[in-house]
Amino acid sequence: MKTIDKIYINGEFITPQGTEYFDLISPTTNKNLGKVLLGNTEDTKKAIEAAQNAFKTFSKTTTSERIQYLKNIKSSIEKRKDDFINVMIEEYGGTFQFASVSYEYMLKGFDSAINLLNSYNFIKTMGESEVQMAPIGVVGIIIPWNSSNGFICSKLSTAIAAGCTTVIKPSEMSAQQTQLITECIHEANLPKGVFNIVNGLGEVVGAEISRNPNIAKISFTGSTNVGKIIAKEAVNTMKRVTLELGGKSPNIILDDADFSKAIPLAIGAAFMNSGQACIAGTRLLIPENKLEETKLLIKETISHLIVGDPKNPNTAVGPMVSTKQFNRVQDYIQTGINEGAEILTGGLGKPQGLENGNFVKPTVFIKVNNQMRIAREEIFGPVLSVITYKTEEEAIEIANDTTYGLQAYVSSSDSKRAHNVASQINAGRVQINGISHDPMAPFGGFKQSGIGREFGILGLEAYLEPRALIQQK
Ligand code: NAD
């Protein structure tokens, strides 16, 4: 049993003033792993004050100083690879496979921030003016539980690159993962107050970050509902916001695709991170006359999919993060049944032998139409809806008939055709014939999947304010 009773403010691990504890429960066994002492509003105010003081000097650091800080953090994270992977498996129930990818993603965040700093011009000429791209101020970083340290690294590295200081609020369910990353960043010897981390509840710590006038910008990843609450509060003090929200990503398989490759890829896209991924391809769009072939390939692929102990390196689908999340996914499977969709594989209940953890049977629905709730709402579990289409135009129409627009997928043996279809989809990223992450390309959502972009130049500029100096001749 571990007790985490420190938060990190102004370069030190300190005991919060908050007195409430939150239990940390294993998603794999539902046994108690420990508890975390939660920070309160006063703790959050202290963290913001520390970041505000640090901003005065950190905003004036040179790019080479910032590159050195980024390198320091990266090298301290590199020393604890196994710890990062193990704690994610234990506390979050992330599979070994996902935790390993997530670890590499953390490191890439620092590489891309360093790359940007090596090439970005903070002073530009526009018209006849000098335009200075100035660090925006103190950034509040609020993140969810599904890739906690990955999000801390990508957001913090961009903030440091921009010359901003930060107050980070991770999910209270990620306290052990947070403790580890905090130890690593502490070791990197950043100036005091550049990063501050407050464990706590969204309605307490998150709400203070959203309200406090000394926060200039919020970078939030999480649900669309909470994103809306934060954006409404933020406008009172005109905070800038970057919101990375939910998704219901379409995956269009065109009739000329190699289905023996495209379907296993589609299952991988749907069930990545045990389905708890904002970018999961949860609507599979296939030509009507390919349904029978698709059904066989889905069953074949899923029969080889290992569901179970996330520690096992071969496990593809682990438990849901909490019993609450398990129940939510079960409710959606029941909704699909009630709506008249047909279960091709999976269904309600836990897989045999896995009754102690929050395990869901990977579930695929056929006979889904795009108006059903299981096709419109984000489930955040291993549940895939198969939707048939007659023409390419109809496929594009169904893909775009959603309130979301975070990511999409297209498969075709004709890359020109795939490119043409991809160019008509309203999503921030469209993956063609595969899945990968480009840390120098923008990431973010159309429509209710968010506001703004992360990564690359657009991601960096979201932490900067342009100041135009117009000198009279
Ligand atoms: P959530 O929105 O419930 O919580 C996210 C964070 O916001 C947590 O730290 C939470 O404590 C905090 N929060 C809650 N209420 C708040 C309030 N009133 N004010 C300020 N902060 C508050 O999300 P979750 O359940 O932790 O994560 C799952 C969601 O995250 C899914 O909807 C998923 O799509 C989304 N997500 C999006 C992306 C992306 O990049 N677009 C990536 C991963 C997850």
Coordinates of C-alpha atoms and ligand atoms in Angstrom, one line a residue:
M1 CA 0.0 0.0 0.0
K2 CA 1.4 3.3 -1.1
T3 CA 0.5 6.7 0.3
I4 CA 1.2 9.7 -1.9
D5 CA 1.0 12.7 0.3
K6 CA 3.1 15.4 -1.5
I7 CA 2.4 17.8 -4.3
Y8 CA 5.1 19.8 -6.0
I9 CA 5.3 23.6 -5.7
N10 CA 8.2 26.0 -6.4
G11 CA 10.8 23.3 -6.7
E12 CA 9.9 21.3 -3.7
F13 CA 7.8 18.3 -2.7
I14 CA 5.4 19.7 -0.1
T15 CA 2.4 18.5 2.0
P16 CA -0.8 20.0 0.6
Q17 CA -3.2 21.9 2.8
G18 CA -6.0 19.7 1.5
T19 CA -7.0 16.9 3.9
E20 CA -9.1 14.6 1.6
Y21 CA -7.7 11.3 0.5
F22 CA -8.6 9.4 -2.7
D23 CA -8.2 5.6 -2.9
L24 CA -6.1 4.2 -5.7
I25 CA -7.7 0.9 -6.9
S26 CA -6.1 -1.7 -9.2
P27 CA -8.1 -2.0 -12.5
T28 CA -6.8 -5.5 -12.9
T29 CA -7.8 -6.9 -9.4
N30 CA -9.9 -4.1 -7.8
K31 CA -7.7 -4.4 -4.8
N32 CA -6.6 -1.2 -3.0
L33 CA -3.1 -0.1 -4.2
G34 CA -2.8 2.9 -1.9
K35 CA -4.1 6.4 -1.5
V36 CA -3.4 10.0 -2.5
L37 CA -3.8 13.2 -0.5
L38 CA -5.6 15.7 -2.6
G39 CA -4.7 19.4 -2.9
N40 CA -7.3 22.1 -2.5
T41 CA -8.0 25.6 -3.8
E42 CA -5.3 27.2 -1.5
D43 CA -2.7 24.7 -2.8
T44 CA -3.6 25.5 -6.4
K45 CA -3.4 29.3 -5.7
K46 CA 0.1 28.7 -4.2
A47 CA 1.2 26.8 -7.3
I48 CA -0.1 29.5 -9.6
E49 CA 1.7 32.2 -7.6
A50 CA 5.0 30.2 -7.9
A51 CA 4.5 29.8 -11.6
Q52 CA 3.8 33.5 -11.9
N53 CA 7.0 34.5 -10.1
A54 CA 9.0 32.1 -12.2
F55 CA 7.6 33.4 -15.4
K56 CA 9.3 36.8 -14.9
T57 CA 12.7 35.2 -15.5
F58 CA 11.9 32.0 -17.4
S59 CA 10.2 34.0 -20.1
K60 CA 13.5 35.7 -20.8
T61 CA 15.6 32.5 -21.1
T62 CA 17.4 31.8 -24.4
T63 CA 16.4 29.0 -26.7
S64 CA 19.6 27.2 -25.9
E65 CA 18.9 27.3 -22.2
R66 CA 15.5 25.9 -22.8
I67 CA 16.9 23.2 -25.1
Q68 CA 19.2 22.2 -22.2
Y69 CA 16.3 21.9 -19.7
L70 CA 14.4 19.8 -22.2
K71 CA 17.4 17.5 -22.6
N72 CA 17.8 17.2 -18.9
I73 CA 14.2 16.1 -18.4
K74 CA 14.4 13.6 -21.2
S75 CA 17.6 12.1 -19.8
S76 CA 16.1 11.7 -16.4
I77 CA 13.1 10.0 -17.9
E78 CA 15.4 7.7 -19.9
K79 CA 16.9 6.4 -16.7
R80 CA 13.6 5.0 -15.4
K81 CA 12.0 3.3 -18.4
D82 CA 11.0 0.1 -16.6
D83 CA 9.4 2.1 -13.7
F84 CA 7.3 4.2 -16.2
I85 CA 6.1 1.1 -18.0
N86 CA 5.4 -0.9 -14.8
V87 CA 3.5 1.9 -13.0
M88 CA 1.3 2.5 -16.0
I89 CA 0.4 -1.2 -16.1
E90 CA -0.2 -1.4 -12.3
E91 CA -2.1 1.8 -11.7
Y92 CA -3.9 2.4 -15.0
G93 CA -4.2 -1.2 -16.3
G94 CA -2.5 -0.1 -19.6
T95 CA -1.2 -3.2 -21.4
F96 CA 2.6 -3.7 -21.6
Q97 CA 2.3 -3.0 -25.3
F98 CA 0.5 0.3 -24.9
A99 CA 2.7 1.3 -21.9
S100 CA 5.8 0.7 -24.0
V101 CA 4.5 2.8 -26.9
S102 CA 3.4 5.5 -24.5
Y103 CA 6.9 5.6 -22.9
E104 CA 8.4 6.2 -26.4
Y105 CA 5.8 8.9 -27.0
M106 CA 6.9 10.7 -23.8
L107 CA 10.4 10.9 -25.1
K108 CA 9.4 12.0 -28.6
G109 CA 7.6 15.0 -27.0
F110 CA 11.0 16.4 -25.9
D111 CA 12.7 15.6 -29.2
S112 CA 10.1 17.5 -31.2
A113 CA 10.2 20.4 -28.8
I114 CA 14.0 20.6 -29.2
N115 CA 13.6 20.3 -33.0
L116 CA 11.2 23.2 -33.0
L117 CA 13.4 25.3 -30.9
N118 CA 16.3 24.7 -33.3
S119 CA 14.3 26.0 -36.3
Y120 CA 11.6 28.3 -35.0
N121 CA 11.9 32.0 -35.5
F122 CA 10.6 33.9 -32.5
I123 CA 11.1 37.2 -34.3
K124 CA 9.5 37.7 -37.8
T125 CA 8.9 40.5 -40.2
M126 CA 5.3 41.0 -41.3
G127 CA 4.5 43.9 -43.5
E128 CA 6.8 46.6 -42.3
S129 CA 6.7 45.5 -38.7
E130 CA 8.8 43.4 -36.4
V131 CA 6.6 40.7 -34.9
Q132 CA 7.8 39.1 -31.6
M133 CA 6.3 35.8 -30.6
A134 CA 6.2 36.3 -26.8
P135 CA 5.5 33.5 -24.3
I136 CA 1.9 33.8 -23.2
G137 CA 2.3 33.5 -19.4
V138 CA 1.4 30.8 -16.9
V139 CA -0.2 27.8 -18.5
G140 CA -2.7 25.5 -16.7
I141 CA -2.4 21.9 -17.9
I142 CA -5.4 19.7 -17.1
I143 CA -5.2 16.1 -18.3
P144 CA -7.2 12.8 -18.2
W145 CA -6.1 9.3 -17.0
N146 CA -5.7 7.5 -20.3
S147 CA -2.1 8.4 -21.1
S148 CA -1.3 10.6 -18.1
N149 CA 2.5 11.0 -18.4
G150 CA 2.4 11.2 -22.2
F151 CA 0.2 14.2 -22.0
I152 CA 2.3 15.8 -19.2
C153 CA 5.4 15.4 -21.4
S154 CA 3.9 16.7 -24.6
K155 CA 2.3 19.8 -23.0
L156 CA 5.1 20.6 -20.6
S157 CA 7.8 20.3 -23.3
T158 CA 5.9 22.8 -25.5
A159 CA 5.3 25.2 -22.6
I160 CA 9.1 25.1 -21.8
A161 CA 10.0 25.6 -25.5
A162 CA 7.7 28.6 -25.6
G163 CA 9.2 30.1 -22.3
C164 CA 6.0 29.6 -20.3
T165 CA 5.7 28.3 -16.7
T166 CA 3.1 25.7 -15.7
V167 CA 0.6 24.4 -13.1
I168 CA -0.3 20.8 -13.9
K169 CA -3.4 19.0 -12.7
P170 CA -3.3 15.3 -13.6
S171 CA -6.2 12.9 -13.0
E172 CA -6.4 11.9 -9.3
M173 CA -6.5 8.3 -10.5
S174 CA -2.9 8.7 -11.9
A175 CA -1.1 9.7 -8.6
Q176 CA 1.6 7.0 -8.7
Q177 CA 2.4 7.8 -12.4
T178 CA 2.4 11.5 -11.5
Q179 CA 4.8 10.9 -8.5
L180 CA 7.3 9.2 -10.9
I181 CA 7.3 11.9 -13.6
T182 CA 7.5 14.6 -10.8
E183 CA 10.7 12.9 -9.5
C184 CA 12.2 12.9 -13.0
I185 CA 11.4 16.6 -13.7
H186 CA 12.7 17.6 -10.2
E187 CA 16.0 15.9 -11.1
A188 CA 16.3 18.0 -14.2
N189 CA 17.1 21.1 -12.2
L190 CA 14.6 23.5 -13.8
P191 CA 14.4 26.9 -12.2
K192 CA 12.0 26.9 -9.2
G193 CA 8.3 27.4 -10.1
V194 CA 8.6 26.6 -13.8
F195 CA 6.6 23.4 -13.2
N196 CA 4.2 22.8 -10.4
I197 CA 2.0 19.7 -10.0
V198 CA -1.1 19.6 -7.9
N199 CA -3.0 16.3 -7.4
G200 CA -6.7 17.0 -6.8
L201 CA -10.2 16.8 -8.0
G202 CA -11.4 18.5 -11.2
E203 CA -14.1 20.5 -9.5
V204 CA -11.5 21.8 -7.0
V205 CA -8.0 22.1 -8.5
G206 CA -9.2 22.1 -12.1
A207 CA -11.9 24.7 -11.3
E208 CA -9.4 27.1 -9.6
I209 CA -7.0 26.8 -12.6
S210 CA -9.9 27.7 -15.0
R211 CA -11.0 30.6 -12.8
N212 CA -7.7 32.2 -11.6
P213 CA -6.9 35.4 -13.4
N214 CA -3.2 34.7 -13.3
I215 CA -3.5 31.7 -15.6
A216 CA -3.1 33.0 -19.2
K217 CA -3.9 29.8 -21.0
I218 CA -5.3 26.4 -20.4
S219 CA -4.2 23.3 -22.3
F220 CA -6.8 20.6 -21.6
T221 CA -7.2 17.1 -22.7
G222 CA -10.3 15.3 -21.6
S223 CA -14.0 14.9 -22.3
T224 CA -16.0 17.3 -24.4
N225 CA -18.4 18.0 -21.5
V226 CA -15.6 19.1 -19.1
G227 CA -13.9 21.0 -22.0
K228 CA -17.1 23.1 -22.4
I229 CA -17.1 23.8 -18.6
I230 CA -13.5 25.0 -18.7
A231 CA -14.0 27.1 -21.9
K232 CA -17.0 28.9 -20.3
E233 CA -15.1 29.7 -17.2
A234 CA -12.0 30.7 -19.1
V235 CA -13.7 33.3 -21.1
N236 CA -14.4 35.4 -18.0
T237 CA -10.7 36.2 -17.9
M238 CA -10.1 35.8 -21.6
K239 CA -7.7 32.8 -21.1
R240 CA -6.6 31.2 -24.3
V241 CA -7.6 27.6 -24.5
T242 CA -6.4 24.5 -26.3
L243 CA -9.0 21.8 -25.9
E244 CA -8.3 18.2 -27.0
L245 CA -11.6 16.5 -26.6
G246 CA -13.5 13.3 -27.5
G247 CA -13.9 11.5 -30.8
K248 CA -15.9 9.0 -32.7
S249 CA -13.4 8.4 -35.5
P250 CA -14.6 6.9 -38.8
N251 CA -12.5 4.3 -40.5
I252 CA -13.4 4.0 -44.2
I253 CA -12.3 0.8 -46.0
L254 CA -12.6 1.5 -49.7
D255 CA -13.7 -1.5 -51.9
D256 CA -10.3 -1.8 -53.5
A257 CA -8.5 -2.2 -50.2
D258 CA -6.7 -5.4 -49.2
F259 CA -9.2 -6.5 -46.6
S260 CA -6.8 -9.1 -45.1
K261 CA -4.6 -6.2 -44.0
A262 CA -7.2 -3.4 -43.5
I263 CA -9.5 -5.3 -41.1
P264 CA -6.8 -6.4 -38.6
L265 CA -5.6 -2.8 -38.8
A266 CA -9.1 -1.6 -38.1
I267 CA -9.4 -3.8 -35.0
G268 CA -6.1 -2.4 -33.8
A269 CA -7.3 1.1 -34.4
A270 CA -10.6 0.4 -32.5
F271 CA -9.2 -1.4 -29.5
M272 CA -5.9 0.6 -29.0
N273 CA -5.3 1.4 -25.4
S274 CA -8.1 -1.1 -24.6
G275 CA -10.5 1.2 -26.5
Q276 CA -9.8 4.1 -24.0
A277 CA -8.4 6.3 -26.7
C278 CA -9.8 9.6 -28.1
I279 CA -8.4 8.7 -31.5
A280 CA -9.8 5.1 -31.6
G281 CA -11.4 4.2 -34.9
T282 CA -14.8 3.2 -33.5
R283 CA -16.9 3.5 -36.6
L284 CA -15.9 1.0 -39.3
L285 CA -17.3 1.9 -42.7
I286 CA -17.3 -0.9 -45.2
P287 CA -18.8 -1.4 -48.7
E288 CA -22.2 -3.3 -48.4
N289 CA -21.0 -6.1 -50.7
K290 CA -18.0 -6.7 -48.5
L291 CA -19.9 -7.4 -45.3
E292 CA -19.6 -11.2 -45.3
E293 CA -15.9 -11.1 -46.0
T294 CA -15.5 -8.4 -43.3
K295 CA -17.4 -10.5 -40.7
L296 CA -15.1 -13.5 -41.2
L297 CA -12.0 -11.4 -41.0
I298 CA -13.2 -9.6 -37.8
K299 CA -14.0 -12.9 -36.1
E300 CA -10.7 -14.4 -37.2
T301 CA -8.7 -11.4 -35.9
I302 CA -10.5 -11.2 -32.6
S303 CA -10.1 -15.0 -32.0
H304 CA -6.3 -14.3 -31.8
L305 CA -6.7 -11.2 -29.6
I306 CA -5.5 -11.7 -26.0
V307 CA -7.7 -10.0 -23.3
G308 CA -6.4 -10.2 -19.8
D309 CA -3.4 -9.4 -17.5
P310 CA -1.9 -6.2 -18.8
K311 CA 1.6 -7.3 -17.7
N312 CA 1.6 -10.1 -20.2
P313 CA 3.5 -8.7 -23.2
N314 CA 1.1 -10.5 -25.6
T315 CA -2.1 -8.9 -24.1
A316 CA -3.9 -6.6 -26.6
V317 CA -6.8 -5.5 -24.4
G318 CA -6.5 -4.9 -20.7
P319 CA -9.1 -3.8 -18.1
M320 CA -11.0 -0.5 -18.0
V321 CA -9.5 2.1 -15.7
S322 CA -12.3 1.9 -13.1
T323 CA -15.5 0.1 -12.3
K324 CA -17.3 3.3 -13.3
Q325 CA -15.7 3.1 -16.8
F326 CA -16.5 -0.6 -16.9
N327 CA -20.2 0.1 -16.1
R328 CA -20.3 2.9 -18.7
V329 CA -19.1 0.5 -21.4
Q330 CA -21.6 -2.2 -20.3
D331 CA -24.4 0.4 -20.5
Y332 CA -23.4 1.2 -24.1
I333 CA -23.3 -2.4 -25.1
Q334 CA -26.8 -2.8 -23.7
T335 CA -27.8 0.4 -25.6
G336 CA -26.6 -1.1 -28.8
I337 CA -28.6 -4.2 -28.2
N338 CA -31.7 -2.1 -27.4
E339 CA -31.2 -0.1 -30.5
G340 CA -31.4 -3.2 -32.7
A341 CA -27.7 -3.6 -33.6
E342 CA -26.5 -7.2 -33.7
I343 CA -23.5 -8.5 -31.8
L344 CA -21.0 -10.2 -34.1
T345 CA -18.6 -10.9 -31.3
G346 CA -18.3 -10.1 -27.6
G347 CA -21.3 -8.7 -25.7
L348 CA -22.3 -8.0 -22.1
G349 CA -20.4 -9.3 -19.0
K350 CA -16.8 -10.1 -18.2
P351 CA -14.6 -12.6 -20.1
Q352 CA -14.4 -15.9 -18.3
G353 CA -11.7 -16.1 -15.7
L354 CA -11.3 -12.3 -15.5
E355 CA -14.2 -11.6 -13.1
N356 CA -12.0 -9.7 -10.6
G357 CA -10.9 -6.9 -12.8
N358 CA -12.7 -4.3 -15.0
F359 CA -12.4 -6.5 -18.1
V360 CA -14.8 -6.0 -21.1
K361 CA -15.3 -8.5 -23.9
P362 CA -14.1 -6.8 -27.1
T363 CA -17.4 -6.2 -28.8
V364 CA -18.2 -5.7 -32.5
F365 CA -21.7 -4.6 -33.5
I366 CA -23.0 -5.1 -37.1
K367 CA -26.3 -3.8 -38.5
V368 CA -25.5 -0.4 -37.0
N369 CA -26.8 2.8 -38.6
N370 CA -25.1 6.1 -38.1
Q371 CA -28.0 7.6 -36.1
M372 CA -27.7 5.0 -33.3
R373 CA -26.2 6.2 -30.0
I374 CA -23.4 3.6 -30.3
A375 CA -22.4 5.3 -33.6
R376 CA -22.7 8.8 -32.3
E377 CA -21.4 8.8 -28.7
E378 CA -17.9 8.2 -27.5
I379 CA -17.9 4.9 -25.5
F380 CA -14.2 4.8 -24.5
G381 CA -14.0 1.0 -24.4
P382 CA -13.4 -1.9 -26.8
V383 CA -16.6 -1.5 -28.7
L384 CA -16.7 -1.2 -32.5
S385 CA -19.7 -0.3 -34.7
V386 CA -19.7 -1.7 -38.3
I387 CA -21.7 0.5 -40.8
T388 CA -22.1 -0.4 -44.4
Y389 CA -22.2 2.1 -47.4
K390 CA -23.1 1.8 -51.0
T391 CA -20.9 4.5 -52.7
E392 CA -17.7 6.4 -51.9
E393 CA -19.8 9.6 -51.6
E394 CA -22.0 7.9 -49.0
A395 CA -19.0 6.7 -47.1
I396 CA -17.7 10.3 -46.9
E397 CA -21.1 11.6 -45.9
I398 CA -21.4 9.1 -43.0
A399 CA -17.9 9.7 -41.9
N400 CA -18.6 13.5 -41.6
D401 CA -22.1 13.0 -40.0
T402 CA -20.8 13.3 -36.5
T403 CA -20.4 16.1 -33.9
Y404 CA -16.7 15.0 -33.6
G405 CA -13.7 15.4 -35.9
L406 CA -10.5 14.3 -34.2
Q407 CA -9.1 11.6 -36.3
A408 CA -10.2 9.4 -39.3
Y409 CA -8.7 6.4 -41.2
V410 CA -8.9 5.5 -44.9
S411 CA -7.7 2.3 -46.5
S412 CA -7.3 1.7 -50.3
S413 CA -4.9 0.0 -52.6
D414 CA -4.9 3.2 -54.7
S415 CA -3.1 5.9 -52.8
K416 CA -4.4 8.7 -55.0
R417 CA -8.0 7.6 -54.3
A418 CA -7.3 7.3 -50.6
H419 CA -5.8 10.8 -50.6
N420 CA -8.8 12.2 -52.4
V421 CA -11.2 10.7 -49.9
A422 CA -9.0 11.7 -46.9
S423 CA -9.1 15.3 -48.2
Q424 CA -12.9 15.4 -47.8
I425 CA -13.0 14.2 -44.2
N426 CA -13.6 16.8 -41.5
A427 CA -11.0 15.6 -39.0
G428 CA -7.8 17.1 -37.6
R429 CA -5.8 14.0 -38.6
V430 CA -6.5 11.4 -41.3
Q431 CA -4.4 8.3 -41.3
I432 CA -4.0 6.6 -44.7
N433 CA -3.3 2.9 -44.9
G434 CA -1.9 2.6 -41.4
I435 CA -1.5 4.3 -38.0
S436 CA 1.4 6.5 -36.8
H437 CA 2.1 9.7 -34.9
D438 CA 3.9 12.6 -36.5
P439 CA 5.0 14.8 -33.6
M440 CA 5.8 17.7 -36.0
A441 CA 2.3 17.8 -37.6
P442 CA -0.6 19.4 -35.9
F443 CA -3.0 17.3 -33.8
G444 CA -6.4 18.4 -32.7
G445 CA -10.1 18.4 -33.6
F446 CA -12.6 19.8 -35.9
K447 CA -16.1 20.6 -34.4
Q448 CA -16.7 19.3 -30.9
S449 CA -13.4 17.4 -30.8
G450 CA -11.8 20.6 -29.6
I451 CA -10.3 24.0 -30.2
G452 CA -6.7 24.6 -31.4
R453 CA -3.8 22.3 -32.2
E454 CA -0.9 20.7 -30.4
F455 CA 2.5 19.6 -31.8
G456 CA 4.6 21.3 -34.5
I457 CA 4.7 25.0 -35.2
L458 CA 0.9 25.4 -34.7
G459 CA 1.2 23.7 -31.3
L460 CA 4.1 26.0 -30.2
E461 CA 2.3 29.1 -31.4
A462 CA -0.6 28.3 -29.2
Y463 CA 1.7 29.1 -26.3
L464 CA 2.8 32.4 -27.8
E465 CA 1.3 35.9 -28.3
P466 CA 2.4 37.9 -31.3
R467 CA 3.5 41.5 -30.5
A468 CA 3.9 43.7 -33.6
L469 CA 6.3 46.6 -33.3
I470 CA 5.5 49.3 -35.8
Q471 CA 8.3 51.9 -36.0
Q472 CA 7.6 55.2 -37.7
K473 CA 10.3 56.1 -40.2
Ligands
NAD1 P1 -12.6 14.2 -17.9 O1 -13.0 15.2 -18.9 O2 -13.6 13.7 -17.0 O3 -11.4 14.7 -17.0 C1 -10.2 15.3 -17.6 C2 -9.5 16.1 -16.5 O4 -10.4 17.2 -16.2 C3 -9.3 15.4 -15.2 O5 -8.0 15.8 -14.7 C4 -10.4 15.9 -14.3 O6 -10.1 15.9 -13.0 C5 -10.6 17.4 -14.8 N1 -11.9 18.0 -14.5 C6 -13.0 17.4 -14.3 N2 -14.0 18.3 -14.0 C7 -13.4 19.5 -14.1 C8 -13.9 20.9 -13.9 N3 -15.1 21.1 -13.6 N4 -13.0 21.9 -14.1 C9 -11.7 21.6 -14.5 N5 -11.2 20.4 -14.6 C10 -12.0 19.3 -14.4 O7 -12.0 13.0 -18.8 P2 -11.4 11.6 -18.4 O8 -12.6 10.8 -18.0 O9 -10.4 11.8 -17.4 O10 -10.8 11.1 -19.8 C11 -11.5 10.6 -20.8 C12 -11.9 11.6 -21.8 O11 -10.7 12.3 -22.3 C13 -12.5 11.1 -23.1 O12 -13.7 11.8 -23.4 C14 -11.5 11.2 -24.2 O13 -12.0 11.3 -25.5 C15 -10.8 12.4 -23.8 N6 -9.4 12.4 -24.3 C16 -9.1 13.3 -25.4 C17 -7.9 13.2 -26.0 C18 -7.5 14.2 -27.1 O14 -6.3 14.4 -27.3 N7 -8.4 14.7 -27.8 C19 -6.9 12.3 -25.5 C20 -7.2 11.5 -24.5 C21 -8.5 11.5 -23.9

